Coordinates of C-alpha atoms in Angstrom, one line a residue:
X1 CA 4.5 -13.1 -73.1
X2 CA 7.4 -10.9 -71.9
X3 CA 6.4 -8.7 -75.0
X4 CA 3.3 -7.8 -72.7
X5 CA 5.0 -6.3 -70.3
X6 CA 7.4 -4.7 -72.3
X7 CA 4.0 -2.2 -74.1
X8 CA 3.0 -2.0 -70.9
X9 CA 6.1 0.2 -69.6
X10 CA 6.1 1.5 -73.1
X11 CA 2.5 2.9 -73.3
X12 CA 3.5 4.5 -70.1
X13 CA 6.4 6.4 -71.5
X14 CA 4.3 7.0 -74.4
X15 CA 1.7 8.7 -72.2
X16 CA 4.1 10.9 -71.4
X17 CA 5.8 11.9 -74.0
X18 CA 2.5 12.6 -76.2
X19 CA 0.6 14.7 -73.5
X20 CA 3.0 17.2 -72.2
X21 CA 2.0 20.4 -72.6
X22 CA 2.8 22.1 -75.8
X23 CA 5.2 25.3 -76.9
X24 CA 3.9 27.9 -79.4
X25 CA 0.9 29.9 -80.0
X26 CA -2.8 29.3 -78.3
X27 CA -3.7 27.9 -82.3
X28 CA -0.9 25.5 -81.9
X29 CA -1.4 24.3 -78.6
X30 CA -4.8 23.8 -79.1
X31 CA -4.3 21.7 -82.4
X32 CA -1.8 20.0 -80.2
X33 CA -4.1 18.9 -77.7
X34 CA -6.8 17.9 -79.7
X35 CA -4.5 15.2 -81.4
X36 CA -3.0 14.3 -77.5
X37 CA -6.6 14.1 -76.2
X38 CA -7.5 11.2 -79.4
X39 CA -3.7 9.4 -78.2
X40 CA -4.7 9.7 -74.5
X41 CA -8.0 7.9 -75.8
X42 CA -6.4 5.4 -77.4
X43 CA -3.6 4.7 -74.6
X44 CA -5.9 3.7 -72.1
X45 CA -8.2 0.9 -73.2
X46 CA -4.8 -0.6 -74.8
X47 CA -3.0 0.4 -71.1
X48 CA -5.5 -1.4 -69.0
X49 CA -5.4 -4.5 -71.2
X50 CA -1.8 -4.9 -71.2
X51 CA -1.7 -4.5 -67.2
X52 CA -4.3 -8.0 -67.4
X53 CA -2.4 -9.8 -69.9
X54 CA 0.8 -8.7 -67.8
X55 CA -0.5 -9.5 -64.6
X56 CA -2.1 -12.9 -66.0
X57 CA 1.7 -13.8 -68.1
X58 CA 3.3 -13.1 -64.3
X59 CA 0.0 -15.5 -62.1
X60 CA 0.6 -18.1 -65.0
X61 CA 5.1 -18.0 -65.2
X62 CA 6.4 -16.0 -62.7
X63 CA 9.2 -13.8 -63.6
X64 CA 12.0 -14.8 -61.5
X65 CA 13.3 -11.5 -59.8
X66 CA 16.2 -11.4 -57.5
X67 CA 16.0 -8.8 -54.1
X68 CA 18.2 -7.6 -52.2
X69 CA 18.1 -9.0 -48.3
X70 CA 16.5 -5.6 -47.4
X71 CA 13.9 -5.4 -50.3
X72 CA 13.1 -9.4 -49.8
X73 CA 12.8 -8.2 -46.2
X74 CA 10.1 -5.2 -47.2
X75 CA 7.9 -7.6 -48.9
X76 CA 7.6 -10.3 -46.5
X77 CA 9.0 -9.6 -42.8
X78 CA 9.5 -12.3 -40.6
X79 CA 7.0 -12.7 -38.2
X80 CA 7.3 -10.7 -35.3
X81 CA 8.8 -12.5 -32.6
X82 CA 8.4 -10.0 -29.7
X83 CA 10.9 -7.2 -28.5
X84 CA 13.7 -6.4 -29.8
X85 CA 16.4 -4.5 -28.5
X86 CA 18.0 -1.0 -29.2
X87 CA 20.1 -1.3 -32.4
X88 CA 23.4 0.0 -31.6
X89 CA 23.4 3.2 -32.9
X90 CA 22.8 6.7 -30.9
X91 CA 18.9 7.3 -30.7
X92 CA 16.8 10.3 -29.9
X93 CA 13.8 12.4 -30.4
X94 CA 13.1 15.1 -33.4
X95 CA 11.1 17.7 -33.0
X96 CA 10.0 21.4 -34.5
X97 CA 10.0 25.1 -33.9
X98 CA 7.0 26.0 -35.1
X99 CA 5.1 22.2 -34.2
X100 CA 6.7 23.0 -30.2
X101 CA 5.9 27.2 -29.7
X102 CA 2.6 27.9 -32.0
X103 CA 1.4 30.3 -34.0
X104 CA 1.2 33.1 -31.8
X105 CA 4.9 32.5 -31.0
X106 CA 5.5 32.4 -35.1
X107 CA 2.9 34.9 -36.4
X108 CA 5.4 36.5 -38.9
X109 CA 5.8 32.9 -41.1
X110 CA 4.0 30.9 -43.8
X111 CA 2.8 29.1 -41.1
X112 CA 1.6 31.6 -38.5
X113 CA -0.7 32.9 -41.3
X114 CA -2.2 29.6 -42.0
X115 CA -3.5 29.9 -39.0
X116 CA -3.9 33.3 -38.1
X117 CA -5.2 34.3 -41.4
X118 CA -6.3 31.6 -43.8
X119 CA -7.9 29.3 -41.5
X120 CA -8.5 30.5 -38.2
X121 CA -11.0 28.0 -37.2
X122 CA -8.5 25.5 -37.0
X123 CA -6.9 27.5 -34.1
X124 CA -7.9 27.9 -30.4
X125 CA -6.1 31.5 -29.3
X126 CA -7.1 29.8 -25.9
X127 CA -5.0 26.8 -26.1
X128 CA -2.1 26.3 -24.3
X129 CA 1.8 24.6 -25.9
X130 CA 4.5 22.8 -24.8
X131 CA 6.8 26.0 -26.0
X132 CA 10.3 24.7 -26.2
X133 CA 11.4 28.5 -27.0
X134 CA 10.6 29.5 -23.1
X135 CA 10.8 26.1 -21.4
X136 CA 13.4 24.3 -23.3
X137 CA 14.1 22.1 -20.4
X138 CA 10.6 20.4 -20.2
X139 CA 12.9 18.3 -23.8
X140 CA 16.1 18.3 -22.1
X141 CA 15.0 16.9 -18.8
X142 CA 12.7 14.5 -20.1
X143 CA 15.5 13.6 -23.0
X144 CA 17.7 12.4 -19.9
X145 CA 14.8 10.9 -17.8
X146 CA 14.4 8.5 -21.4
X147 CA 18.1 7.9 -21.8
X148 CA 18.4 9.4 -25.1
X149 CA 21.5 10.2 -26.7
X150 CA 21.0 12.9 -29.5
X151 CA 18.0 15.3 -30.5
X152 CA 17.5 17.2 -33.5
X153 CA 15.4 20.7 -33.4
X154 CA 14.9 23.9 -35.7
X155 CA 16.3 27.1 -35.6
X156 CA 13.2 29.7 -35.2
X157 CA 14.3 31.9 -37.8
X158 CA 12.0 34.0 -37.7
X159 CA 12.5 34.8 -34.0
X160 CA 16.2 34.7 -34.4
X161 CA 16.1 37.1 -37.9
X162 CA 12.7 39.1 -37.1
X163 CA 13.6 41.5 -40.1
X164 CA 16.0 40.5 -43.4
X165 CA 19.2 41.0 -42.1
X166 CA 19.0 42.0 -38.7
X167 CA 19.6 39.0 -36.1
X168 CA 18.9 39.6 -32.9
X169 CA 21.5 38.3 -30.4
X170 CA 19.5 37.4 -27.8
X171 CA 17.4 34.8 -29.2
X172 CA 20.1 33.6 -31.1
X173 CA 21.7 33.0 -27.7
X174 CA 19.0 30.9 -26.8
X175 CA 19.4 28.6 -29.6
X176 CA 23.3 28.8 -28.6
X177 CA 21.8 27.8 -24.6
X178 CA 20.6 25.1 -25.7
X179 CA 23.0 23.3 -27.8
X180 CA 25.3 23.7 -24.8
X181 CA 22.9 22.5 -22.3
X182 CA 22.9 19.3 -24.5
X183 CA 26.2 18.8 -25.2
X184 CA 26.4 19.2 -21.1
X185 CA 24.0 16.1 -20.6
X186 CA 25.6 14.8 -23.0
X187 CA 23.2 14.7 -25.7
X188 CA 24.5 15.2 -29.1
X189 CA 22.5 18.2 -31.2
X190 CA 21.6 17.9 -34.2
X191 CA 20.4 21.5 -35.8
X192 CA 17.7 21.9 -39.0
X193 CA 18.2 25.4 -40.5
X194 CA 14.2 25.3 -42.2
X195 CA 12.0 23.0 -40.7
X196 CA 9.0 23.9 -42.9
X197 CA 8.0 27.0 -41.4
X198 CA 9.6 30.6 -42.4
X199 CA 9.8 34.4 -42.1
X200 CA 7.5 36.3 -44.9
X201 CA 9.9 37.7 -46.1
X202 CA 11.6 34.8 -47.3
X203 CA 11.1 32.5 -50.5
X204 CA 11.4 29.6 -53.1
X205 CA 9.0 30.3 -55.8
X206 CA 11.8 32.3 -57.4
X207 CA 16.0 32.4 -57.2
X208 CA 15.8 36.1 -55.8
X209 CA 15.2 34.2 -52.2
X210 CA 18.5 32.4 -52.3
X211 CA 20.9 34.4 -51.3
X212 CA 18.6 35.5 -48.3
X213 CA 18.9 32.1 -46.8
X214 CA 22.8 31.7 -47.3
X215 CA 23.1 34.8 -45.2
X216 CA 20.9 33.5 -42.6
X217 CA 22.2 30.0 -42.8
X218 CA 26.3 31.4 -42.6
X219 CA 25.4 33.5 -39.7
X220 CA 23.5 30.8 -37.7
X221 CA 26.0 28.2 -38.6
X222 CA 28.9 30.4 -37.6
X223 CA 27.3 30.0 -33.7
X224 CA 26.7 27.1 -33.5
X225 CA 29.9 25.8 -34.7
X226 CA 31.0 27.9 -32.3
X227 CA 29.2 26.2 -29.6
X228 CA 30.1 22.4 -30.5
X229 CA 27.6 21.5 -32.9
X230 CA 28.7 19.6 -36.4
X231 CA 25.3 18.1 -38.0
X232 CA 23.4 20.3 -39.7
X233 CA 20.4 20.0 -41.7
X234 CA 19.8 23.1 -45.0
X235 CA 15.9 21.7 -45.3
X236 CA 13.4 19.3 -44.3
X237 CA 11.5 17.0 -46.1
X238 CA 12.9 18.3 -49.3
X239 CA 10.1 16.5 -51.5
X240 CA 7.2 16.5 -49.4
X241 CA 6.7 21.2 -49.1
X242 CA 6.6 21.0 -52.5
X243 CA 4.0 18.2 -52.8
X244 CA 1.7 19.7 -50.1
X245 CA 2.2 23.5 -51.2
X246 CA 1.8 23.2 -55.0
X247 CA -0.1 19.9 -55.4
X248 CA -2.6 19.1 -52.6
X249 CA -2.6 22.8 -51.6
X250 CA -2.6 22.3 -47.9
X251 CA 0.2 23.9 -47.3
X252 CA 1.5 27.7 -48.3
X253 CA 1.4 29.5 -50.8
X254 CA -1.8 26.8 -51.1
X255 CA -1.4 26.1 -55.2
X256 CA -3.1 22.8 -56.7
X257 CA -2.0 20.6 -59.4
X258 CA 0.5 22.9 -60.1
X259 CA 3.4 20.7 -60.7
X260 CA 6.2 23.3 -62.7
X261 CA 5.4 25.2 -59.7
X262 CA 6.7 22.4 -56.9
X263 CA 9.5 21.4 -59.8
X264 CA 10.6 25.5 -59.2
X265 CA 10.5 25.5 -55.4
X266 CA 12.7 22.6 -55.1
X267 CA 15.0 24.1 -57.7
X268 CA 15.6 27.0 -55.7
X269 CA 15.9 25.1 -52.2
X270 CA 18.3 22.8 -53.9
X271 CA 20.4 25.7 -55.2
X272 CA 20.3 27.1 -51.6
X273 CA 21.3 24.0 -50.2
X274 CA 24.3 23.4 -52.7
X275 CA 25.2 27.4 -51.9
X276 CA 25.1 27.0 -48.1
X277 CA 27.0 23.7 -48.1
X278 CA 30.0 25.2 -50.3
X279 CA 29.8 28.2 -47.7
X280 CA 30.2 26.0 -44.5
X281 CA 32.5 23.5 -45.8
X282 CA 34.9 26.9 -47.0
X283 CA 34.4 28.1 -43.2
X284 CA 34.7 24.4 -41.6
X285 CA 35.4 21.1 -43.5
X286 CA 34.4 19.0 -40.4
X287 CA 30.9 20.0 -40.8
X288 CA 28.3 17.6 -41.5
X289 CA 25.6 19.0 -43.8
X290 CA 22.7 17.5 -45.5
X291 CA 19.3 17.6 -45.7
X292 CA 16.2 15.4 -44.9
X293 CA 14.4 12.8 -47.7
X294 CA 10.6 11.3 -46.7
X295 CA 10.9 9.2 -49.7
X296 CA 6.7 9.1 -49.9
X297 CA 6.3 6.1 -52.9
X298 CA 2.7 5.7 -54.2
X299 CA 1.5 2.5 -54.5
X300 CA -1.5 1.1 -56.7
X301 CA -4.1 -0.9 -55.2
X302 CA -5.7 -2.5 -58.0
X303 CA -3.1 -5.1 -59.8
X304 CA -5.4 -6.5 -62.7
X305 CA -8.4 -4.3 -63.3
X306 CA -8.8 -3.3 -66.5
X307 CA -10.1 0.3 -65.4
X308 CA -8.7 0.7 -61.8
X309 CA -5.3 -0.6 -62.6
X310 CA -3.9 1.9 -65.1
X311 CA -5.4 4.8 -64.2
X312 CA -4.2 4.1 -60.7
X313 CA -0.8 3.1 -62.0
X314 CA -0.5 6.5 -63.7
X315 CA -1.7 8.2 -60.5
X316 CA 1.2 6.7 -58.5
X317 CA 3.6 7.1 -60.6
X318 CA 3.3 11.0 -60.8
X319 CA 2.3 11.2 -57.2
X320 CA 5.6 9.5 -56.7
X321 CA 7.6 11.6 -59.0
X322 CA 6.8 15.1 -57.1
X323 CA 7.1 13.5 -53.8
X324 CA 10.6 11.1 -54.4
X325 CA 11.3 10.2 -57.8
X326 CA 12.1 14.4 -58.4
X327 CA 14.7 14.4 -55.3
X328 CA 16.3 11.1 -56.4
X329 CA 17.3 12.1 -60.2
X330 CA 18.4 15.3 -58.7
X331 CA 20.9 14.0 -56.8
X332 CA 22.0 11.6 -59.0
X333 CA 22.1 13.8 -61.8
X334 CA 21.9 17.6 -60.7
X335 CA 19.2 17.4 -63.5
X336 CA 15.4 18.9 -61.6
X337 CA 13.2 17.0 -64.1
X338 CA 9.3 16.9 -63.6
X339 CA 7.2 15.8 -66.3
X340 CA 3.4 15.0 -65.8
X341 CA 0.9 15.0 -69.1
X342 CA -1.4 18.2 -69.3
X343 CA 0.5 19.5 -66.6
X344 CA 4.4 20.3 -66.6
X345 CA 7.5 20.0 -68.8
X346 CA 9.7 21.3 -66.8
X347 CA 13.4 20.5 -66.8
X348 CA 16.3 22.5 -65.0
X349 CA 19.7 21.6 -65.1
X350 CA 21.7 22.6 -61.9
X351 CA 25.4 23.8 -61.6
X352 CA 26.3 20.8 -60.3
X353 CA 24.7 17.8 -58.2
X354 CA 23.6 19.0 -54.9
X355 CA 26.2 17.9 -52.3
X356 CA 25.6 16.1 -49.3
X357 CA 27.4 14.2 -46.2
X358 CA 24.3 12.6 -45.2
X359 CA 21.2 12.1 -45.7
X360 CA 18.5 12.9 -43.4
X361 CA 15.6 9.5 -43.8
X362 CA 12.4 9.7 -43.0
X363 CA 10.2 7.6 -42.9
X364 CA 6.2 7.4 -42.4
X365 CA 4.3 5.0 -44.8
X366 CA 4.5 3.6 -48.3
X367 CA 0.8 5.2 -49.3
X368 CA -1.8 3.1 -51.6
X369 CA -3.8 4.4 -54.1
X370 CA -7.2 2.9 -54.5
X371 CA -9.9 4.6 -56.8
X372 CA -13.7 3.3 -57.2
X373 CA -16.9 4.6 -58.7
X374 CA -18.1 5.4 -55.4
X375 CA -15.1 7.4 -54.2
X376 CA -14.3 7.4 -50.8
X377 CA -11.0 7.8 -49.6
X378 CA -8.4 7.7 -52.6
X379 CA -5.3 6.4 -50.2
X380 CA -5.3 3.1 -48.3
X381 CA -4.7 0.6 -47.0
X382 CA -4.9 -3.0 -48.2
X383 CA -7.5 -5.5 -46.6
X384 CA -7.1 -5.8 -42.8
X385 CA -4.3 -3.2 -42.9
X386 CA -4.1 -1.1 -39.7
X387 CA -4.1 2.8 -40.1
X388 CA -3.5 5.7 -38.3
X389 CA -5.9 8.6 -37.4
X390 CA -4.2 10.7 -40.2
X391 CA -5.4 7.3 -42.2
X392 CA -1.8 6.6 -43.5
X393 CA -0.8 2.8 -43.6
X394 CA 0.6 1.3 -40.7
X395 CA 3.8 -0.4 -42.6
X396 CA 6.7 -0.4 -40.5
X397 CA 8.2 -3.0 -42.9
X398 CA 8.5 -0.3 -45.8
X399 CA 11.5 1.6 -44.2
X400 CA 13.7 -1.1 -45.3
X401 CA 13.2 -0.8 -48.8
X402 CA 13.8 3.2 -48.1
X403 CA 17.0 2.5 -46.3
X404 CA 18.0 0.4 -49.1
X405 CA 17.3 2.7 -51.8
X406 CA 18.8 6.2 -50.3
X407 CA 21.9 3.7 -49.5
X408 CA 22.9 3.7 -53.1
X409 CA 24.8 7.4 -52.6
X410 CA 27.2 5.6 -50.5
X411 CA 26.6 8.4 -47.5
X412 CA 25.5 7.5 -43.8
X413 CA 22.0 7.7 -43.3
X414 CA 20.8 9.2 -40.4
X415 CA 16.8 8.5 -39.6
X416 CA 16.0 11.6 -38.7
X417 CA 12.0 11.0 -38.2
X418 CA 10.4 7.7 -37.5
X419 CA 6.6 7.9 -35.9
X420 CA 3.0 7.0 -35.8
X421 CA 0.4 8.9 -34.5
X422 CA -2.6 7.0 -33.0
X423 CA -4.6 9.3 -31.8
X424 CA -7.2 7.5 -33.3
X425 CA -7.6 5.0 -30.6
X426 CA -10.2 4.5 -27.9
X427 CA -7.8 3.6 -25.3
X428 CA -4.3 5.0 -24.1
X429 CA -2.6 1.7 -23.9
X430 CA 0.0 2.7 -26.8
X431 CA -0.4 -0.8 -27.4
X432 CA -0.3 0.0 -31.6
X433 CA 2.6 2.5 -31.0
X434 CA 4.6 0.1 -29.2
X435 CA 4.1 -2.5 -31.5
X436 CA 5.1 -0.4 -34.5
X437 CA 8.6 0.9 -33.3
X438 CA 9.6 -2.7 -32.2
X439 CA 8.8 -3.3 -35.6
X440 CA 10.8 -0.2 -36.8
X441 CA 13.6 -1.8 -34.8
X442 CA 13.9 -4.6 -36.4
X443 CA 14.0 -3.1 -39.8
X444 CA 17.1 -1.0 -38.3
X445 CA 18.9 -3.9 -37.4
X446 CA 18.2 -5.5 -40.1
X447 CA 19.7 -2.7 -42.1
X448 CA 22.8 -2.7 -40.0
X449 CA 22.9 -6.7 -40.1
X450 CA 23.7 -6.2 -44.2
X451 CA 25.9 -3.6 -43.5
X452 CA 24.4 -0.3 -43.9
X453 CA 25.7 2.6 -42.7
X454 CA 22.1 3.8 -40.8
X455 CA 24.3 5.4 -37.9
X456 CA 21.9 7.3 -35.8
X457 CA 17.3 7.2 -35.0
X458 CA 14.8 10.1 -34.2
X459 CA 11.8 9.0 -33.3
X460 CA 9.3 11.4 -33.8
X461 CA 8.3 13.1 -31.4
X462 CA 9.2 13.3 -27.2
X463 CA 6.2 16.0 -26.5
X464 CA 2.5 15.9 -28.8
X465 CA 3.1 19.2 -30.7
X466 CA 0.7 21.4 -32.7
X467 CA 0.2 20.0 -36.8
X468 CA 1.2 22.2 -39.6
X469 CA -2.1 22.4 -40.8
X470 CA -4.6 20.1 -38.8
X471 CA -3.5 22.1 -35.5
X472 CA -4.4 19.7 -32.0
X473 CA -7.3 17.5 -34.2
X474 CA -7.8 16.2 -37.1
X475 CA -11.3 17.6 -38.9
X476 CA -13.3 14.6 -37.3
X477 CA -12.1 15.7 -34.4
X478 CA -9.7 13.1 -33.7
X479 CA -6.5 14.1 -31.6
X480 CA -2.9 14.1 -33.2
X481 CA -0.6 12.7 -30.9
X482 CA 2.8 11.4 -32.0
X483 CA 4.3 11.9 -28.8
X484 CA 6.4 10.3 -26.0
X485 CA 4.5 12.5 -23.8
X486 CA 0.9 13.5 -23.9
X487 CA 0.4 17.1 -23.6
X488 CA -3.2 18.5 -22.9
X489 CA -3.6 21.8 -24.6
X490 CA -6.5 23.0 -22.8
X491 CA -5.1 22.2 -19.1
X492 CA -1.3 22.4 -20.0
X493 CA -0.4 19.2 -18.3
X494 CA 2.3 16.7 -19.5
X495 CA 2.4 13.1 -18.8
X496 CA 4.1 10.5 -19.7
X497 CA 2.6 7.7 -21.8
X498 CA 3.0 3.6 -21.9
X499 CA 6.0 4.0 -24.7
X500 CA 8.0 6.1 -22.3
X501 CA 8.3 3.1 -19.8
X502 CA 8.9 0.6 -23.1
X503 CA 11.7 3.0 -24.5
X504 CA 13.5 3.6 -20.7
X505 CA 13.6 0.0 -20.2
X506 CA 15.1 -0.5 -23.6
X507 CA 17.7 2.3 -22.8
X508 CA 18.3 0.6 -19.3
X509 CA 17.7 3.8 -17.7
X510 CA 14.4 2.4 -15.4

């Protein structure tokens, strides 16, 4: 029966291999495909019998697998026996330039012109921010009211380098104003060089951008070395621009299904990254530089249907691949490798394997992919599973698999983003935020309990801030809120919610 399972993984691998698309002339290519299109044909019927035989061999014997305490602890939590307390490890809040100040603030970046100029419906000129570039202490003083021992921002580059080349020292003195203030209430910074958003001038979809950000990343650096800070972050989310720029198209430069496309950008920002760290480390071996890793893996919701099942298998699996399975063979290998039937060969082998003292480990959800005739939403949730107004998966649980995986590099982990948004309730009550970061807390001490080295937590975020590309609502007019504190951008008022009084008696600061 194991033979089952075995042409199962191969047919997969087969897929692969058989549709890619084709070198040589338009003749060629279309010969090519006409023969891939008749093995496509033949792969599924023969896929989506093998995933019943394979899921019936594993209901009738089980295979006997063995997980690690962390994994074992993903699958099944224990129930959950109430609060638990503050792991033992600094915490704090994560946050974002352009999220914090707007899009009038950053109307030179990719971002600004989402708004200003691609979709300005999504944008009320009227409505007010929290603005952390002019009111920085509304974050510092409510990072001390909470008790909270470290915070990670972004440098506004495009404030701080309005034009290639030319910095302008007064903002960067801001930046350099804040890290002290910090440091003074003793807060420890934690500094992300790209956070998503950037000037137009710079950019990935080719090398000739590289050497741009190494100058703007050697300059910055120099400062705030200057000024006491040693963590630094190169990139955010290293997996998940490309996903949303090139694939879903959501994000700049707004490409869909264009997979070489997302395999070149995070060639380039890997490059950049491996450039910049040589750079610092030259200048200042005691810095600590990495980047950030939402390791997004795609699950199928259909085990044993013999139409749903493979099709959603190979959905997840490529899904997965752009998002996480790309970043992991990269730095295991230096080797950028993306290869999706009809879609993308592309291969790109790196000078060397990007180096890293950390990584930065973010965590949101563990999506599930669920396709029907009727269509409807394509990611869920399994039966009875809670979501969140962006409708991701409420599954706390899942960050233990993630720690556990990024823990095979054998470098601290720092969880640089952990939230929910749930915005989506009738009520105020944080009842469902509460209850997910008590559950979050017990998957960190878990982690720590089998000795990982998870050394620091970001919760995301201390003030509700402006989406990359929903803006204050979602498009059924449901608020985003992710925050500590609610901020109401037509009136400009802050309060504090429910989850501030749950984290300050935690902290012991009540």
């Amino acid at each position: 029966m194991t033979r089952i399972a075995e042409f199962s993984n191969w047919s997969y691998e087969h897929l692969e291999k058989s549709l890619l698309p084709a070198q040589g002339s338009i003749t060629k290519r279309v010969a090519s495909y006409a023969i891939q299109f008749f093995q496509f044909c033949c792969f599924l019927p023969l896929s989506g019998l093998s995933s019943v035989f394979s899921g019936l061999e594993n209901w009738i014997s089980p295979r006997a697998s063995i997980d690690t305490p962390l994994v074992a602890f993903s699958k099944k939590p224990p129930p959950w026996s109430g609060a638990a307390p503050l792991p033992n490890i600094p915490w704090g809040t994560a946050t974002a330039a352009f999220h914090d100040n707007g899009p009038l603030v950053h109307n030179k970046t990719n971002f600004g012109e989402l708004y200003l100029k691609h979709h300005p419906e999504r944008f009320d000129r009227e409505s007010h921010f929290p603005n952390m570039w002019e009111h920085p202490e509304r974050w510092v003083d409510r990072l001390v009211e909470i008790g909270a021992k470290t915070f990670r921002f972004s440098v506004p580059r495009d404030l701080i380098e309005p034009r290639e080349g030319n910095f302008d020292a007064a903002a960067l003195q801001k930046v350099i104003d804040l890290c002290t203030e910090l440091q003074h209430r003793n807060i420890v910074p934690m500094v992300t060089l790209e956070h998503f958003s950037r000037p137009l001038y710079q950019t990935f979809e080719t090398d000739e951008g590289i050497e741009s950000f190494v100058n703007y990343a050697t300059t910055v650096s120099e400062r705030l070395y200057a000024a006491g800070v040693r963590k630094i972050l190169t990139f955010n989310e290293v997996g998940v621009e490309p996903f949303q720029g090139y694939i879903m198209g959501e994000f700049p430069p707004y490409h869909k299904v264009d997979f070489e496309g997302a395999a070149r950008f995070f060639t380039n920002m890997m490059k950049a990254h491996t450039k910049v760290y040589r750079a610092l480390k030259q200048l200042h071996p005691d810095f600590e530089i990495g980047f950030s890793h939402d390791p997004i893996r795609f699950r199928y919701f259909h085990k044993m249907h013999p139409v749903w099942s493979p099709i959603e298998r190979i959905v997840s699996k490529y899904l997965t691949d752009v998002n996480h399975t790309m970043v992991m063979t990269c730095l295991k290998t230096g080797n950028v490798q993306l290869k999706v039937p009809f879609f993308s060969n592309y291969s790109a082998q790196l000078d060397e394997t990007p180096p890293f003292d950390f990584l930065g480990l973010q965590y949101y959800t563990d999506p599930c992919v669920k396709l029907s005739m009727f269509g409807g939403a394509s990611i869920t949730r399994v039966p009875n599973e809670k979501i969140t107004a962006y409708c991701y998966r409420q599954y706390p649980q899942g960050l233990a698999s993630a720690i556990e995986e990024l823990s095979q590099f054998g470098k601290p982990l720092d969880l640089t983003e952990v939230g929910i948004d749930t915005g989506i309730n009738k009520n105020d009550g944080d009842v469902e935020r509460i209850a997910y970061f008590e559950k979050i807390l017990q998957v960190v001490q878990k982690a720590l309990d089998e000795g990982k080295n998870v050394r620091s937590l970001y919760f995301w975020t201390l003030i509700d801030n402006f989406d990359w590309h929903q803006g204050w609502d979602l498009p059924t007019h449901c608020p985003i809120r992710f925050g500590f504190y609610k901020f109401d951008p037509t009136r400009a008022e802050l309060t504090p919610r429910p989850i501030v009084q749950w984290i300050k008696q935690k902290a012991g600061v009540l």
